[in-house]
Short mmCIF file of C-alpha atoms in Angstrom, two decimals:
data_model
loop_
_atom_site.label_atom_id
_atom_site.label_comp_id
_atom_site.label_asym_id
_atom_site.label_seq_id
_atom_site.Cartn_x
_atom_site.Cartn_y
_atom_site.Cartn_z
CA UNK A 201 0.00 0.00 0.00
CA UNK A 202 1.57 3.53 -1.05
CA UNK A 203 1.63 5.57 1.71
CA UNK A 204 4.40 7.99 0.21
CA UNK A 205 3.70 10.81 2.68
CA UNK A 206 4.19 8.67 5.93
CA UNK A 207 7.24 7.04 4.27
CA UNK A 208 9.09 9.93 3.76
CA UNK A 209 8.19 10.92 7.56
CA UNK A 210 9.88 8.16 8.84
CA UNK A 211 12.75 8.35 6.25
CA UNK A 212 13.38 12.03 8.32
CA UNK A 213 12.49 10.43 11.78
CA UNK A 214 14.84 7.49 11.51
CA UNK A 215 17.66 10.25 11.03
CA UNK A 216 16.39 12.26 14.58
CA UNK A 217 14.87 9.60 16.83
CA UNK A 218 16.37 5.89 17.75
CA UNK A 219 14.05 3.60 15.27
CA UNK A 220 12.38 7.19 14.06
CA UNK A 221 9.87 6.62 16.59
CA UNK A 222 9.25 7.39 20.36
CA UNK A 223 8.28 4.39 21.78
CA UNK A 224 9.40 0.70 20.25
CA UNK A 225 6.47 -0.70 19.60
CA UNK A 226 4.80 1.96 16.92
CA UNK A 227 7.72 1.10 14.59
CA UNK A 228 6.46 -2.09 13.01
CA UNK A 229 9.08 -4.21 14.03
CA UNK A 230 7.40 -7.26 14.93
CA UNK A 231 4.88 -6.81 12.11
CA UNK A 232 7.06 -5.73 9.47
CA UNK A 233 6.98 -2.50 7.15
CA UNK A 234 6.74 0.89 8.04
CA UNK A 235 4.56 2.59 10.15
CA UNK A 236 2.10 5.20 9.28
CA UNK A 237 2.19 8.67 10.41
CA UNK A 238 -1.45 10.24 11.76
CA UNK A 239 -2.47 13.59 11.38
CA UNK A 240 -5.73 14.07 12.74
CA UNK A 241 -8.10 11.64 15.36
CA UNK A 242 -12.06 11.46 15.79
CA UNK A 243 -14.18 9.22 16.95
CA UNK A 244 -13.18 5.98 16.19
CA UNK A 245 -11.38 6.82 13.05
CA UNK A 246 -7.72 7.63 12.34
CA UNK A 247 -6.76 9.89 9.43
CA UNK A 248 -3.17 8.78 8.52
CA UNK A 249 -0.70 11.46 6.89
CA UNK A 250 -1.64 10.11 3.28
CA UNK A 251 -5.22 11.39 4.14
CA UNK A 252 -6.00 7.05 5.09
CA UNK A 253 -9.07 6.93 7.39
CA UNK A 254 -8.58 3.83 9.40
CA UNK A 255 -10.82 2.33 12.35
CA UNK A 256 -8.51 1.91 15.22
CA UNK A 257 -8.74 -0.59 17.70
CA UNK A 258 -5.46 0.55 19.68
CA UNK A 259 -7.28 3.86 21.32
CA UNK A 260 -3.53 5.60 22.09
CA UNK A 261 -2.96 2.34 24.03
CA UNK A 262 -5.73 2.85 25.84
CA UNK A 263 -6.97 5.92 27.17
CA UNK A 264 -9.44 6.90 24.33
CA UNK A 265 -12.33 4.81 25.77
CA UNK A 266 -15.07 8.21 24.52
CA UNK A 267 -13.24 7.70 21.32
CA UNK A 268 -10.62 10.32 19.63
CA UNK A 269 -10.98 14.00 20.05
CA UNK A 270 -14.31 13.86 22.56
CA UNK A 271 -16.30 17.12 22.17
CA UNK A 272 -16.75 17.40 25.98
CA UNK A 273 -12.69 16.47 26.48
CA UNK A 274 -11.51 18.85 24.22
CA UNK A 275 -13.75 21.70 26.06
CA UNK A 276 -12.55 20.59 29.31
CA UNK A 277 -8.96 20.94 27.71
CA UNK A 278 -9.70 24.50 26.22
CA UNK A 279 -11.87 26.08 29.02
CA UNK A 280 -8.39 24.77 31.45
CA UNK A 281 -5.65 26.19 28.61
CA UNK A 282 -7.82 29.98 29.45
CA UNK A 283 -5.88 30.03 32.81
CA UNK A 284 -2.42 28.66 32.22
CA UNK A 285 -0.41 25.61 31.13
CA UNK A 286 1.31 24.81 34.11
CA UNK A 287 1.27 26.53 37.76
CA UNK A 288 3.75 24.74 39.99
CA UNK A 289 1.72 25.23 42.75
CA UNK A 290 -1.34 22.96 44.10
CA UNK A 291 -5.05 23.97 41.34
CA UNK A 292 -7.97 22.63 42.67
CA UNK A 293 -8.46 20.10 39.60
CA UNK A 294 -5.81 17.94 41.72
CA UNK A 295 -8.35 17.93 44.63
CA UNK A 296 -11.75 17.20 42.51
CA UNK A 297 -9.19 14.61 40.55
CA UNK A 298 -8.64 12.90 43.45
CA UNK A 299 -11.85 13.16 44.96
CA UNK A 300 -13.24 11.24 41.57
CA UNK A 301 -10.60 8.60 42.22
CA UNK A 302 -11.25 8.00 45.94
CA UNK A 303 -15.04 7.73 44.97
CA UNK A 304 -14.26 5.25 42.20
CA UNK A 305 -11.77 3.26 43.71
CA UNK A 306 -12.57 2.06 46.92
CA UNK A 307 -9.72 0.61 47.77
CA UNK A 308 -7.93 3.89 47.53
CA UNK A 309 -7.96 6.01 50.41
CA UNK A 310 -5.20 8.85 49.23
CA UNK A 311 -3.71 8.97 45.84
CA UNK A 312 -0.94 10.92 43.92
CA UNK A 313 -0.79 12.02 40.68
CA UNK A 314 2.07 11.88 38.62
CA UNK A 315 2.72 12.16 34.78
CA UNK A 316 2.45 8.21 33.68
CA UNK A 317 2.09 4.66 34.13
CA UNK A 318 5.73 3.56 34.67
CA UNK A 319 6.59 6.73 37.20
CA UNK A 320 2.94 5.06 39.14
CA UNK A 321 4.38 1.85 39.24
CA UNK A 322 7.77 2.51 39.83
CA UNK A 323 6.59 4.83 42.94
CA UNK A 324 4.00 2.09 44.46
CA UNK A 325 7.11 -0.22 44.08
CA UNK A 326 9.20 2.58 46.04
CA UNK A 327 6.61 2.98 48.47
CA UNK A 328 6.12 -0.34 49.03
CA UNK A 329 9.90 -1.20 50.08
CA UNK A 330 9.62 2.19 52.46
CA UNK A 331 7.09 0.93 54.42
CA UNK A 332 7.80 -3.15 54.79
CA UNK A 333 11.44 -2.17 54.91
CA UNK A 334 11.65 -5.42 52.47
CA UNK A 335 13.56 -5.13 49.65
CA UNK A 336 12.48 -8.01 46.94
CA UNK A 337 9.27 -8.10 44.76
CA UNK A 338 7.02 -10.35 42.68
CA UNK A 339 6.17 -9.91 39.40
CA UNK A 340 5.14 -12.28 36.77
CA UNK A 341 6.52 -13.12 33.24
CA UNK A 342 5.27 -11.07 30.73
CA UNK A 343 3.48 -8.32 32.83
CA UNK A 344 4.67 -4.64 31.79
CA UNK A 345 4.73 -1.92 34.53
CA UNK A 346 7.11 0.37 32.94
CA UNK A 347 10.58 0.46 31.82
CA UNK A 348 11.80 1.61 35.09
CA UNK A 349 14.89 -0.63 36.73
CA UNK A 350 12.88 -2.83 38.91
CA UNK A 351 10.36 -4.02 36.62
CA UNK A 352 11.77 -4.43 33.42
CA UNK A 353 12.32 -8.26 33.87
CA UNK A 354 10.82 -10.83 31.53
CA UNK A 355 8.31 -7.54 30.88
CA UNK A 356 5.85 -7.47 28.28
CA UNK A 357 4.74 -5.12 25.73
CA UNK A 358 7.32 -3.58 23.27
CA UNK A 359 10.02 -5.40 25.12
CA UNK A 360 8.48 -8.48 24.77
CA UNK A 361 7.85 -7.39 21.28
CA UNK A 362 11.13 -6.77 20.41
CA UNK A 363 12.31 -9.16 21.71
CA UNK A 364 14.30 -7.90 24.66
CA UNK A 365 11.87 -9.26 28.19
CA UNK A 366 14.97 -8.35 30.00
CA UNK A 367 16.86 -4.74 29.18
CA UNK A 368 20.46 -3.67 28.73
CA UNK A 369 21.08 -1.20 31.18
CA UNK A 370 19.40 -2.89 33.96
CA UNK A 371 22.04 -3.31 37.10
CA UNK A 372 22.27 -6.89 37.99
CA UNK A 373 22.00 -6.18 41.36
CA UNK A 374 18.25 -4.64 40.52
CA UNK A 375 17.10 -7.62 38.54
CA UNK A 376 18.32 -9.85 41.66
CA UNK A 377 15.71 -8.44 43.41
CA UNK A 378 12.83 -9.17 41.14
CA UNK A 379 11.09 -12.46 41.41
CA UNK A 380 9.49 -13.23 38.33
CA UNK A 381 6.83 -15.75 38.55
CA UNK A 382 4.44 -17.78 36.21
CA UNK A 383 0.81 -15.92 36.28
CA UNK A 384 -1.72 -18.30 37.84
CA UNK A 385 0.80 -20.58 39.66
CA UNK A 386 -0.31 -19.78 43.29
CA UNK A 387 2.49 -22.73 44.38
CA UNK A 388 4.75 -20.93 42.92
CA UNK A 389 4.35 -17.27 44.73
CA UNK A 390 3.62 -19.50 47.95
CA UNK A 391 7.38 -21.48 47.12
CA UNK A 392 8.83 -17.93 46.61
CA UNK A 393 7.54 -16.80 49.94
CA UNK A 394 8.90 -20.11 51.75
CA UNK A 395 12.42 -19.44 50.03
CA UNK A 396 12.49 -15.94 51.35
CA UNK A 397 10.73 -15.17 54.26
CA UNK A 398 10.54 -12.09 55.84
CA UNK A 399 12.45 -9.90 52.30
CA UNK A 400 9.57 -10.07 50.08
CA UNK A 401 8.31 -6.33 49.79
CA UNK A 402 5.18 -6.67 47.33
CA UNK A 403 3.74 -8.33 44.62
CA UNK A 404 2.93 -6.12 41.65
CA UNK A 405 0.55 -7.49 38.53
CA UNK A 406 -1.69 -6.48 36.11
CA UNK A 407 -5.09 -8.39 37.45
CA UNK A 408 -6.03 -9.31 33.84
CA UNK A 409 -2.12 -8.91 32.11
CA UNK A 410 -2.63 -6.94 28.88
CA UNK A 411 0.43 -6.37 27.21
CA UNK A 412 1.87 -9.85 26.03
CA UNK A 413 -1.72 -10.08 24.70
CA UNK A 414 -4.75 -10.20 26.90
CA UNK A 415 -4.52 -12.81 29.77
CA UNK A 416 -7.40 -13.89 32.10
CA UNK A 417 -6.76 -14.40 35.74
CA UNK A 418 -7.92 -18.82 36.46
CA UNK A 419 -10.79 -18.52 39.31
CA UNK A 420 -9.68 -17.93 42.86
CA UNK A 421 -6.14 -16.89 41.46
CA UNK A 422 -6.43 -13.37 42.54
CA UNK A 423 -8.04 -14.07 45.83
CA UNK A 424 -5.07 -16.47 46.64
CA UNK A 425 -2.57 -13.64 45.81
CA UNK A 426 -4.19 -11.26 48.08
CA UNK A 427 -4.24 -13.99 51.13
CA UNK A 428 -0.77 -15.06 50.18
CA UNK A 429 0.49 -11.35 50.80
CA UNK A 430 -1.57 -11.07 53.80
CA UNK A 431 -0.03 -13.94 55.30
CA UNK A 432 3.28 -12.75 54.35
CA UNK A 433 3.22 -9.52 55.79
CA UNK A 434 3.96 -8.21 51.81
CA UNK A 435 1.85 -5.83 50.15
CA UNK A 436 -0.25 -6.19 46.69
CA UNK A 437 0.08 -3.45 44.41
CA UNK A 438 -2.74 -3.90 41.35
CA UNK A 439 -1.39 -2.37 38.10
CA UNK A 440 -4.44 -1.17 36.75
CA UNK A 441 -2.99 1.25 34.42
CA UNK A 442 -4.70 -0.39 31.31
CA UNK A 443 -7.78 -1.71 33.11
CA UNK A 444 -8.41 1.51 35.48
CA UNK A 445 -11.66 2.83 34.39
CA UNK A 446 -11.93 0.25 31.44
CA UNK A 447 -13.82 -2.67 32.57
CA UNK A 448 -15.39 -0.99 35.22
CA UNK A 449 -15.90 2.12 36.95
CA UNK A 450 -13.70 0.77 40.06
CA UNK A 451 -11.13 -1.28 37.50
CA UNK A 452 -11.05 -4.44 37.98
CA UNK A 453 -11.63 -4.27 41.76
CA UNK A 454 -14.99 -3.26 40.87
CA UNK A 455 -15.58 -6.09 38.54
CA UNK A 456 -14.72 -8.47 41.64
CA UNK A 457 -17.45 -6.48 44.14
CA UNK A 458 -19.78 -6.56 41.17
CA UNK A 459 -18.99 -10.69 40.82
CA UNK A 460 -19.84 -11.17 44.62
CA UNK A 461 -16.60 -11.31 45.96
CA UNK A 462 -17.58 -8.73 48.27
CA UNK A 463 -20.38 -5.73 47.62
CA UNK A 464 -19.60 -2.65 46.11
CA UNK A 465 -19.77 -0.14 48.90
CA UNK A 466 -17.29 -2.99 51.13
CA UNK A 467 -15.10 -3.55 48.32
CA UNK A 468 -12.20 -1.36 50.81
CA UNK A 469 -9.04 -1.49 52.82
CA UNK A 470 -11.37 -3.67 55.22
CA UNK A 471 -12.11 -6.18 52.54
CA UNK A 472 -9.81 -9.31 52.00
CA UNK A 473 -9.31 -8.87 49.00
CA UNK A 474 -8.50 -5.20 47.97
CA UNK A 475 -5.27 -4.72 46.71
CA UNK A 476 -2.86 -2.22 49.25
CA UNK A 477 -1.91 0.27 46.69
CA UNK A 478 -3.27 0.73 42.95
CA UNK A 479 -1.49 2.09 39.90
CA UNK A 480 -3.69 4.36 37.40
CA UNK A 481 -2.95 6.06 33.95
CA UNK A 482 -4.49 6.39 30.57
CA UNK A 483 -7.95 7.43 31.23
CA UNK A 484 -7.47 9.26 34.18
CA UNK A 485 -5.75 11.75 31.96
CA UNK A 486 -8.33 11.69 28.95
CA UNK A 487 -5.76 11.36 26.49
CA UNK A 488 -3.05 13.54 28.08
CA UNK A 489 0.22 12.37 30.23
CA UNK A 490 -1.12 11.34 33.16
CA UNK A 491 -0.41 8.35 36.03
CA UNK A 492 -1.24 8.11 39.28
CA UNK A 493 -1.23 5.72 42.51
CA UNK A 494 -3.05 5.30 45.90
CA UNK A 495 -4.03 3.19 48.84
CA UNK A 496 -4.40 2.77 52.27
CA UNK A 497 -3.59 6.00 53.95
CA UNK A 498 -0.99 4.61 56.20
CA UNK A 499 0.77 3.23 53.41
CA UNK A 500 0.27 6.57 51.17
CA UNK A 501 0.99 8.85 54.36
CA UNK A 502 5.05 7.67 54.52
CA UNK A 503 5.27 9.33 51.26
CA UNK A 504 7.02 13.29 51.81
CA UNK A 505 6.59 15.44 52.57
CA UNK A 506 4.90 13.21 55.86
CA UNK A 507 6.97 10.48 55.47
CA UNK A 508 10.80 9.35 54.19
CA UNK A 509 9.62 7.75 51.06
CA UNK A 510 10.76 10.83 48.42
CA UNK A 511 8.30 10.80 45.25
CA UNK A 512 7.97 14.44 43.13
CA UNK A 513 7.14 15.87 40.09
CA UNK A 514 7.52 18.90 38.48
CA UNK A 515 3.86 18.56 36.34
CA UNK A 516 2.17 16.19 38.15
CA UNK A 517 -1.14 17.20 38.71
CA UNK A 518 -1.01 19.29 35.16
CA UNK A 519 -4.10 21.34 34.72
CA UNK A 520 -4.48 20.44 31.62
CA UNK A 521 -4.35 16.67 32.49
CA UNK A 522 -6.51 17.19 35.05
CA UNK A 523 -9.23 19.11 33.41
CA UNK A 524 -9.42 16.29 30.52
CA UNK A 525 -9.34 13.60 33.04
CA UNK A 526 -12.24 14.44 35.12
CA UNK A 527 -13.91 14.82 31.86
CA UNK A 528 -13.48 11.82 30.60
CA UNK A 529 -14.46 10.23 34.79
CA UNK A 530 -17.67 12.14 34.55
CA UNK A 531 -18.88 11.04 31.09
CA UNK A 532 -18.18 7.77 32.75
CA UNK A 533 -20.22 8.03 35.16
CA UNK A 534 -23.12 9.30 33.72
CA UNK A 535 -22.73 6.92 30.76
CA UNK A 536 -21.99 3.89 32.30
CA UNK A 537 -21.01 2.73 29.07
CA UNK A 538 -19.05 -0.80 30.38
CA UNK A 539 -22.64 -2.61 29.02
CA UNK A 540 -22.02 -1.58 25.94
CA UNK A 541 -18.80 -1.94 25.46
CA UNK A 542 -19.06 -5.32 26.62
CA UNK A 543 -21.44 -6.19 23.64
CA UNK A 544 -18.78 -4.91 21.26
CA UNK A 545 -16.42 -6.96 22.61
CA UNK A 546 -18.01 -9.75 22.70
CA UNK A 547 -19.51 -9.79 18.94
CA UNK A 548 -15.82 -9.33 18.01
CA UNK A 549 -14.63 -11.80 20.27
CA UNK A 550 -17.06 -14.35 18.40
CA UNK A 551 -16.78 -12.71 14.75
CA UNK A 552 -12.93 -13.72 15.40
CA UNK A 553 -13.62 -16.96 16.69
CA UNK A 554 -16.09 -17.81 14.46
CA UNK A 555 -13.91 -16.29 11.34
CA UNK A 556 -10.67 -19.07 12.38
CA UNK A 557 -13.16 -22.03 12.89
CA UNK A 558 -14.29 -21.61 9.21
CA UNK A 559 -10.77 -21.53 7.84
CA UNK A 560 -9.92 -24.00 10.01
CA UNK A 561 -7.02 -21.93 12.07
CA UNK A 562 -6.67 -22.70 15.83
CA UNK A 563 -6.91 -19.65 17.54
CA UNK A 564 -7.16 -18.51 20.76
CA UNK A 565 -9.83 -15.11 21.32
CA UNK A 566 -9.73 -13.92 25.29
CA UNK A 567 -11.83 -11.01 25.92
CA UNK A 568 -13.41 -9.31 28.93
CA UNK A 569 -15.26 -5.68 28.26
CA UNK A 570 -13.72 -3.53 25.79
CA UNK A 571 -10.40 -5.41 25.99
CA UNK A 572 -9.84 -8.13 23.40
CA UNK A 573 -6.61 -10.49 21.85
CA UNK A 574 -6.28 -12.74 19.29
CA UNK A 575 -3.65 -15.31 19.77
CA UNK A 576 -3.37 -18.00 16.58
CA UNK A 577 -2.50 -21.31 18.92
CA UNK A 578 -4.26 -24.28 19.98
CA UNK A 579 -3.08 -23.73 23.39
CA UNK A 580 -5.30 -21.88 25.62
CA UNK A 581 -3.52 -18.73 26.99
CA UNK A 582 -2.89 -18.91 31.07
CA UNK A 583 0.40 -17.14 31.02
CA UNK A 584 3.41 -15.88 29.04
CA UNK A 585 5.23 -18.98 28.20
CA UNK A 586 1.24 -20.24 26.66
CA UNK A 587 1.47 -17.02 24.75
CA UNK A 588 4.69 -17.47 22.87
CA UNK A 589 3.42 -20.55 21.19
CA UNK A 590 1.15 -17.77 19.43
CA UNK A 591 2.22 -17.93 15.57
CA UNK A 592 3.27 -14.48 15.72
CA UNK A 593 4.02 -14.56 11.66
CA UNK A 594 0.72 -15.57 11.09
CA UNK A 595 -0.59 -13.09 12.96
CA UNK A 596 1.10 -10.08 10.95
CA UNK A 597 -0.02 -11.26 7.91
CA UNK A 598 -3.13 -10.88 9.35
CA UNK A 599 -2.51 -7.55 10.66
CA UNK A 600 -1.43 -6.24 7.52
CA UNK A 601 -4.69 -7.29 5.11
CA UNK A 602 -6.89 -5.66 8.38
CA UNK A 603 -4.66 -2.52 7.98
CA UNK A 604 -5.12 -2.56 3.99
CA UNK A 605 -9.02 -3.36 4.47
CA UNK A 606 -8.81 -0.08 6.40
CA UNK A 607 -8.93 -1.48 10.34
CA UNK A 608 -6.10 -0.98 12.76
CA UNK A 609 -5.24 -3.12 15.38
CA UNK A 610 -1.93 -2.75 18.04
CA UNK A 611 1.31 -4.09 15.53
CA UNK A 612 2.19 -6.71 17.40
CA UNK A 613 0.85 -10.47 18.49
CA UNK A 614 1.72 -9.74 22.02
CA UNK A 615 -0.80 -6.53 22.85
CA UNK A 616 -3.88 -6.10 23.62
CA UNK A 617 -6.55 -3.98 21.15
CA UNK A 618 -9.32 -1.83 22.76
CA UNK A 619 -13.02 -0.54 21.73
CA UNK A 620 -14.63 2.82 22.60
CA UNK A 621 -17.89 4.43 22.47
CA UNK A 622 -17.11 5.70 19.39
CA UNK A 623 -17.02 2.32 17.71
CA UNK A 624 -20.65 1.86 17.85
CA UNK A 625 -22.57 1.68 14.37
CA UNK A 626 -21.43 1.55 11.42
CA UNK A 627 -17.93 1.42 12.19
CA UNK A 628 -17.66 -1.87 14.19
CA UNK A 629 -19.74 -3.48 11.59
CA UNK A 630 -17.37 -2.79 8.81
CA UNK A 631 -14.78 -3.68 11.36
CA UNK A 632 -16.08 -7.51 11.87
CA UNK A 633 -16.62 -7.73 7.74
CA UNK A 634 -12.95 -6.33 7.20
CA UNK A 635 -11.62 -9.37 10.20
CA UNK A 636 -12.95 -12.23 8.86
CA UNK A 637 -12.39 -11.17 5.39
CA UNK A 638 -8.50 -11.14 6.79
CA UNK A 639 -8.70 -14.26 8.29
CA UNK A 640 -10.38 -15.94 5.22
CA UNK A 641 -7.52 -14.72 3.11
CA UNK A 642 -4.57 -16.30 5.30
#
């Protein structure tokens, strides 16, 4: 497909940035070719340099759950830019920010903001060694929480599509301290606690892993993780980053209260199975750098300037990232649009399915809400060795005749692609015809 515009784009780019992009996995590696260049996002549609409309199913990664360039976002974002970019002093979007996230999130008692996912995660993991004094963690293969030091061992996402689980320029001595783990192998985080009691700080995970393709958590895992910390005396630190505000209005802890584990308004710090400290981005920032993490206040309250755990940043709490953020939490919860986005998922969850029965290709669709994967194995998918016996060639041939049929999925086999409201209609429709017309044609 000519795309002569974006192509000499990234000609210029590859002479200025590392791989002409800013973040590994937009530059086609693992799916081969070049990657387009967009100019312009609405709705559910991409407009590429070359003046390509494509229907995206990678939403920036995630954030864009109202869709591209929301009418209500982009006033929130305007009415904000009236008074200033940046203030260096406290604005009182951080305090109705955080009063949406303490609402949502029951678990969460206090909460900072900070400026994205991995500085969220790589604080909570900070915090967390502060207060138990501990120094090790738990994290399991093929969960991404950031390229900071800590957690980029056998990590997902770009790294995992690249190649490169573990990083160059990670200290030894930092990886030693990582315990990396098989997702739903509760013997396995119970043998790690036997074989070094009293060090382990916190486990960290992504309840439903997203970025080495969508994983599901086996029933009772989660619940066994949260009594295994208890019992430990480590703490449990959800990454909800992706799944904040995506499945459910309380993440996937509110998916849990709404599945009986516990009722919504108990789903707390005095439930069993609340996680200590939660990691946000994406949403929360309606489509602008954003990340945050809270907790239980005695946990949150050792960060400074109350406590010795140091954690700062010069925009966190942007009002610009704040303004689009509540935005995008209020249309939430007026919408509640996690029904509908469900149904979405779901009819492309069976389109897909249905699409490599009839051609006869053993494939593997996991989906939950406006999250979906498609992994091209007989294997079921538990965890990230299950994943890698994905045919990942397979799968970017059929990534390419979606792109040329005009859809857009994430350019990789090991990430997961995302719905919005926006998708409703006309353009998820031609979406399923354009899938299985893929999949027919492998």
């Amino acid at each position: 497909m000519a795309s002569p515009v974006s192509d000499q784009l990234f000609a210029r780019a590859l002479q200025l940035m590392p791989g002409g992009v800013n973040s590994p996995v937009r530059a086609f590696r693992s799916v081969g070719g070049a990657p387009f260049f967009t100019r312009r996002a609405q709705g559910a549609t991409l407009t590429t340099a070359d003046g390509r409309e494509l229907i995206d199913f990678v939403c920036t990664w995630g954030p864009a759950i109202h869709g591209h360039n929301h009418p209500r976002i982009r006033a929130a974002i305007a009415a904000a830019l009236e008074n200033g970019t940046s203030f260096g002093t406290p604005n009182p979007s951080e305090v109705a920010m955080a009063e949406l996230i303490v609402k949502f999130v029951p678990s969460i008692e206090k909460v900072r903001m900070c400026n994205s996912g991995t500085e969220a995660t790589m604080s909570a993991i900070r915090l967390a060694r502060g207060f138990t004094r501990r120094d090790r963690i738990i994290k399991f293969a093929g969960c991404y929480h950031g390229h900071s030091d800590s957690l980029l061992v056998k990590a997902g996402s770009g790294a995992l599509t690249h190649g490169h689980p573990d990083s160059a320029g990670v200290p030894a001595a930092f990886a030693e301290l990582t315990l990396v783990l098989p997702f739903n192998d509760v013997p396995a985080i119970d043998a790690a606690f036997i074989a070094h009691p009293g060090e382990i700080a916190a486990i960290i995970l992504e309840p439903y892993p997203a970025n080495v393709g969508l994983i599901l958590p086996e029933p009772g895992f989660l619940a066994q993780v949260r009594r295994l910390c208890t019992e430990n005396g480590a703490l449990l630190i959800y990454d909800e980053v992706m799944t904040g505000f995506r499945l459910h209005r309380g993440g996937v802890q509110g998916l849990l209260a709404e599945a009986g584990h516990a009722t919504a308004a108990d789903f707390a710090i005095r439930d069993p199975l609340a996680p200590d400290l939660t990691c946000l981005g994406k949403i929360i920032g309606g489509g602008l750098p954003v990340g945050a993490f809270g907790g239980r206040a005695d946990i949150m309250d050792q960060l400074a300037p109350l406590g010795p755990v140091y954690q700062a940043g010069t925009l966190s709490g942007n009002p610009l990232a704040m303004a689009a953020g509540i935005a995008a939490l209020e249309l939430l919860d007026e919408e509640n649009p996690y029904p509908r986005l469900d149904a979405m998922g779901r009819r492309l969850r069976d389109t897909l399915a249905a699409a490599c029965r009839a051609k006869g290709l053993p494939a593997q669709v996991p989906q939950t809400g406006s999250m979906f994967s498609l992994f091209f194995t007989p294997t079921p998918v538990r965890d990230y060795a299950t994943a890698l016996t994905a045919d990942a060639k397979l799968f970017a041939r059929f990534f390419h005749a979606c792109l040329a049929g005009g859809v857009y999925l994430p350019p990789s086999a090991y990430e997961t692609a995302f719905l919005s409201t926006a998708h409703e209609g006309a353009a998820i429709d031609r979406a399923c015809e354009t899938m299985t017309k893929a999949i027919a044609g492998l």
